[in-house]
Amino acid sequence: MKHLFKAQLNWTSKQTPIESSKRFYSKSHQIQIEGKPVLDISAAKAFKGDPELYNPEDLLLSSLVSCHMMSYLYVCSQNGIEVLNYSDNAEATLEVNPDGSGRFIEVRLNPKVTIVNSDKVELALELHKKANQLCFIANSCNFPVFHNASCEVI
């Protein structure tokens, strides 16, 4: 089974001819996905982008965090674990080479989960591994994704 996802990118130079001779282009642009609000995106501040806009690195990390959570909630439902709250303060490490190329070298997810089942805390923690195996985004990454999960019971 395959699914096709589409995104349209729009960028326009906002430079005058005199400015364009400096070879610096604005990194700000828009991504449109049919039926959804437009995303205003730029490069990260470190790469001369607009720090008030999302950047590709933000979006990659956000995609991974979101996909892991949805996979985790799925495996919890399959195992009879009632999740009340889920939060994560994730971090991604980007390494930039002298030639300007770079890549993410690791992501650290720090999911904090609140469940109802006091007898299923160990299973709830273990299921992060299964969620990672199912996560579409994690399966598409060429860097390790570490999990430092915690679980409390209400």
mmCIF file with all atom_site columns, N, CA, C and O in Angstrom, residues 12-21 23-26:
data_model
loop_
_atom_site.group_PDB
_atom_site.id
_atom_site.type_symbol
_atom_site.label_atom_id
_atom_site.label_alt_id
_atom_site.label_comp_id
_atom_site.label_asym_id
_atom_site.label_entity_id
_atom_site.label_seq_id
_atom_site.pdbx_PDB_ins_code
_atom_site.Cartn_x
_atom_site.Cartn_y
_atom_site.Cartn_z
_atom_site.occupancy
_atom_site.B_iso_or_equiv
_atom_site.pdbx_formal_charge
_atom_site.auth_seq_id
_atom_site.auth_comp_id
_atom_site.auth_asym_id
_atom_site.auth_atom_id
_atom_site.pdbx_PDB_model_num
ATOM 1  N N  . THR A 1 12 ? 9.808  33.929 -3.806 1.00 0.00 ? 12 THR A N  1
ATOM 2  C CA . THR A 1 12 ? 10.017 35.036 -4.727 1.00 0.00 ? 12 THR A CA 1
ATOM 3  C C  . THR A 1 12 ? 11.125 35.910 -4.174 1.00 0.00 ? 12 THR A C  1
ATOM 4  O O  . THR A 1 12 ? 11.130 36.233 -2.981 1.00 0.00 ? 12 THR A O  1
ATOM 5  N N  . SER A 1 13 ? 12.028 36.304 -5.035 1.00 0.00 ? 13 SER A N  1
ATOM 6  C CA . SER A 1 13 ? 13.102 37.195 -4.619 1.00 0.00 ? 13 SER A CA 1
ATOM 7  C C  . SER A 1 13 ? 12.500 38.543 -4.247 1.00 0.00 ? 13 SER A C  1
ATOM 8  O O  . SER A 1 13 ? 11.679 39.091 -4.976 1.00 0.00 ? 13 SER A O  1
ATOM 9  N N  . LYS A 1 14 ? 12.918 39.064 -3.131 1.00 0.00 ? 14 LYS A N  1
ATOM 10 C CA . LYS A 1 14 ? 12.439 40.369 -2.687 1.00 0.00 ? 14 LYS A CA 1
ATOM 11 C C  . LYS A 1 14 ? 13.550 41.406 -2.800 1.00 0.00 ? 14 LYS A C  1
ATOM 12 O O  . LYS A 1 14 ? 13.509 42.443 -2.184 1.00 0.00 ? 14 LYS A O  1
ATOM 13 N N  . GLN A 1 15 ? 14.558 41.087 -3.607 1.00 0.00 ? 15 GLN A N  1
ATOM 14 C CA . GLN A 1 15 ? 15.712 41.965 -3.736 1.00 0.00 ? 15 GLN A CA 1
ATOM 15 C C  . GLN A 1 15 ? 15.582 42.885 -4.935 1.00 0.00 ? 15 GLN A C  1
ATOM 16 O O  . GLN A 1 15 ? 14.984 42.531 -5.952 1.00 0.00 ? 15 GLN A O  1
ATOM 17 N N  . THR A 1 16 ? 16.188 44.043 -4.799 1.00 0.00 ? 16 THR A N  1
ATOM 18 C CA . THR A 1 16 ? 16.315 44.935 -5.945 1.00 0.00 ? 16 THR A CA 1
ATOM 19 C C  . THR A 1 16 ? 17.525 44.447 -6.752 1.00 0.00 ? 16 THR A C  1
ATOM 20 O O  . THR A 1 16 ? 18.371 43.723 -6.228 1.00 0.00 ? 16 THR A O  1
ATOM 21 N N  . PRO A 1 17 ? 17.668 44.857 -8.011 1.00 0.00 ? 17 PRO A N  1
ATOM 22 C CA . PRO A 1 17 ? 18.830 44.415 -8.805 1.00 0.00 ? 17 PRO A CA 1
ATOM 23 C C  . PRO A 1 17 ? 20.170 44.731 -8.140 1.00 0.00 ? 17 PRO A C  1
ATOM 24 O O  . PRO A 1 17 ? 21.101 43.964 -8.243 1.00 0.00 ? 17 PRO A O  1
ATOM 25 N N  . ILE A 1 18 ? 20.256 45.849 -7.429 1.00 0.00 ? 18 ILE A N  1
ATOM 26 C CA . ILE A 1 18 ? 21.522 46.202 -6.758 1.00 0.00 ? 18 ILE A CA 1
ATOM 27 C C  . ILE A 1 18 ? 21.806 45.204 -5.630 1.00 0.00 ? 18 ILE A C  1
ATOM 28 O O  . ILE A 1 18 ? 22.923 44.741 -5.473 1.00 0.00 ? 18 ILE A O  1
ATOM 29 N N  . GLU A 1 19 ? 20.780 44.862 -4.847 1.00 0.00 ? 19 GLU A N  1
ATOM 30 C CA . GLU A 1 19 ? 20.967 43.909 -3.757 1.00 0.00 ? 19 GLU A CA 1
ATOM 31 C C  . GLU A 1 19 ? 21.321 42.522 -4.281 1.00 0.00 ? 19 GLU A C  1
ATOM 32 O O  . GLU A 1 19 ? 22.081 41.792 -3.651 1.00 0.00 ? 19 GLU A O  1
ATOM 33 N N  . SER A 1 20 ? 20.782 42.141 -5.419 1.00 0.00 ? 20 SER A N  1
ATOM 34 C CA . SER A 1 20 ? 20.999 40.789 -5.922 1.00 0.00 ? 20 SER A CA 1
ATOM 35 C C  . SER A 1 20 ? 22.453 40.550 -6.302 1.00 0.00 ? 20 SER A C  1
ATOM 36 O O  . SER A 1 20 ? 22.906 39.427 -6.350 1.00 0.00 ? 20 SER A O  1
ATOM 37 N N  . SER A 1 21 ? 23.213 41.615 -6.548 1.00 0.00 ? 21 SER A N  1
ATOM 38 C CA . SER A 1 21 ? 24.623 41.443 -6.877 1.00 0.00 ? 21 SER A CA 1
ATOM 39 C C  . SER A 1 21 ? 25.429 40.991 -5.652 1.00 0.00 ? 21 SER A C  1
ATOM 40 O O  . SER A 1 21 ? 26.556 40.546 -5.794 1.00 0.00 ? 21 SER A O  1
ATOM 41 N N  . ARG A 1 23 ? 24.658 38.483 -3.833 1.00 0.00 ? 23 ARG A N  1
ATOM 42 C CA . ARG A 1 23 ? 24.511 37.034 -3.768 1.00 0.00 ? 23 ARG A CA 1
ATOM 43 C C  . ARG A 1 23 ? 23.993 36.538 -2.425 1.00 0.00 ? 23 ARG A C  1
ATOM 44 O O  . ARG A 1 23 ? 24.393 35.503 -1.925 1.00 0.00 ? 23 ARG A O  1
ATOM 45 N N  . PHE A 1 24 ? 23.132 37.295 -1.829 1.00 0.00 ? 24 PHE A N  1
ATOM 46 C CA . PHE A 1 24 ? 22.455 36.859 -0.612 1.00 0.00 ? 24 PHE A CA 1
ATOM 47 C C  . PHE A 1 24 ? 20.964 36.844 -0.891 1.00 0.00 ? 24 PHE A C  1
ATOM 48 O O  . PHE A 1 24 ? 20.397 37.869 -1.254 1.00 0.00 ? 24 PHE A O  1
ATOM 49 N N  . TYR A 1 25 ? 20.371 35.709 -0.765 1.00 0.00 ? 25 TYR A N  1
ATOM 50 C CA . TYR A 1 25 ? 18.947 35.582 -1.012 1.00 0.00 ? 25 TYR A CA 1
ATOM 51 C C  . TYR A 1 25 ? 18.195 35.398 0.296  1.00 0.00 ? 25 TYR A C  1
ATOM 52 O O  . TYR A 1 25 ? 18.693 34.749 1.222  1.00 0.00 ? 25 TYR A O  1
ATOM 53 N N  . SER A 1 26 ? 17.013 35.935 0.344  1.00 0.00 ? 26 SER A N  1
ATOM 54 C CA . SER A 1 26 ? 16.132 35.688 1.477  1.00 0.00 ? 26 SER A CA 1
ATOM 55 C C  . SER A 1 26 ? 15.815 34.201 1.503  1.00 0.00 ? 26 SER A C  1
ATOM 56 O O  . SER A 1 26 ? 15.591 33.579 0.467  1.00 0.00 ? 26 SER A O  1
#
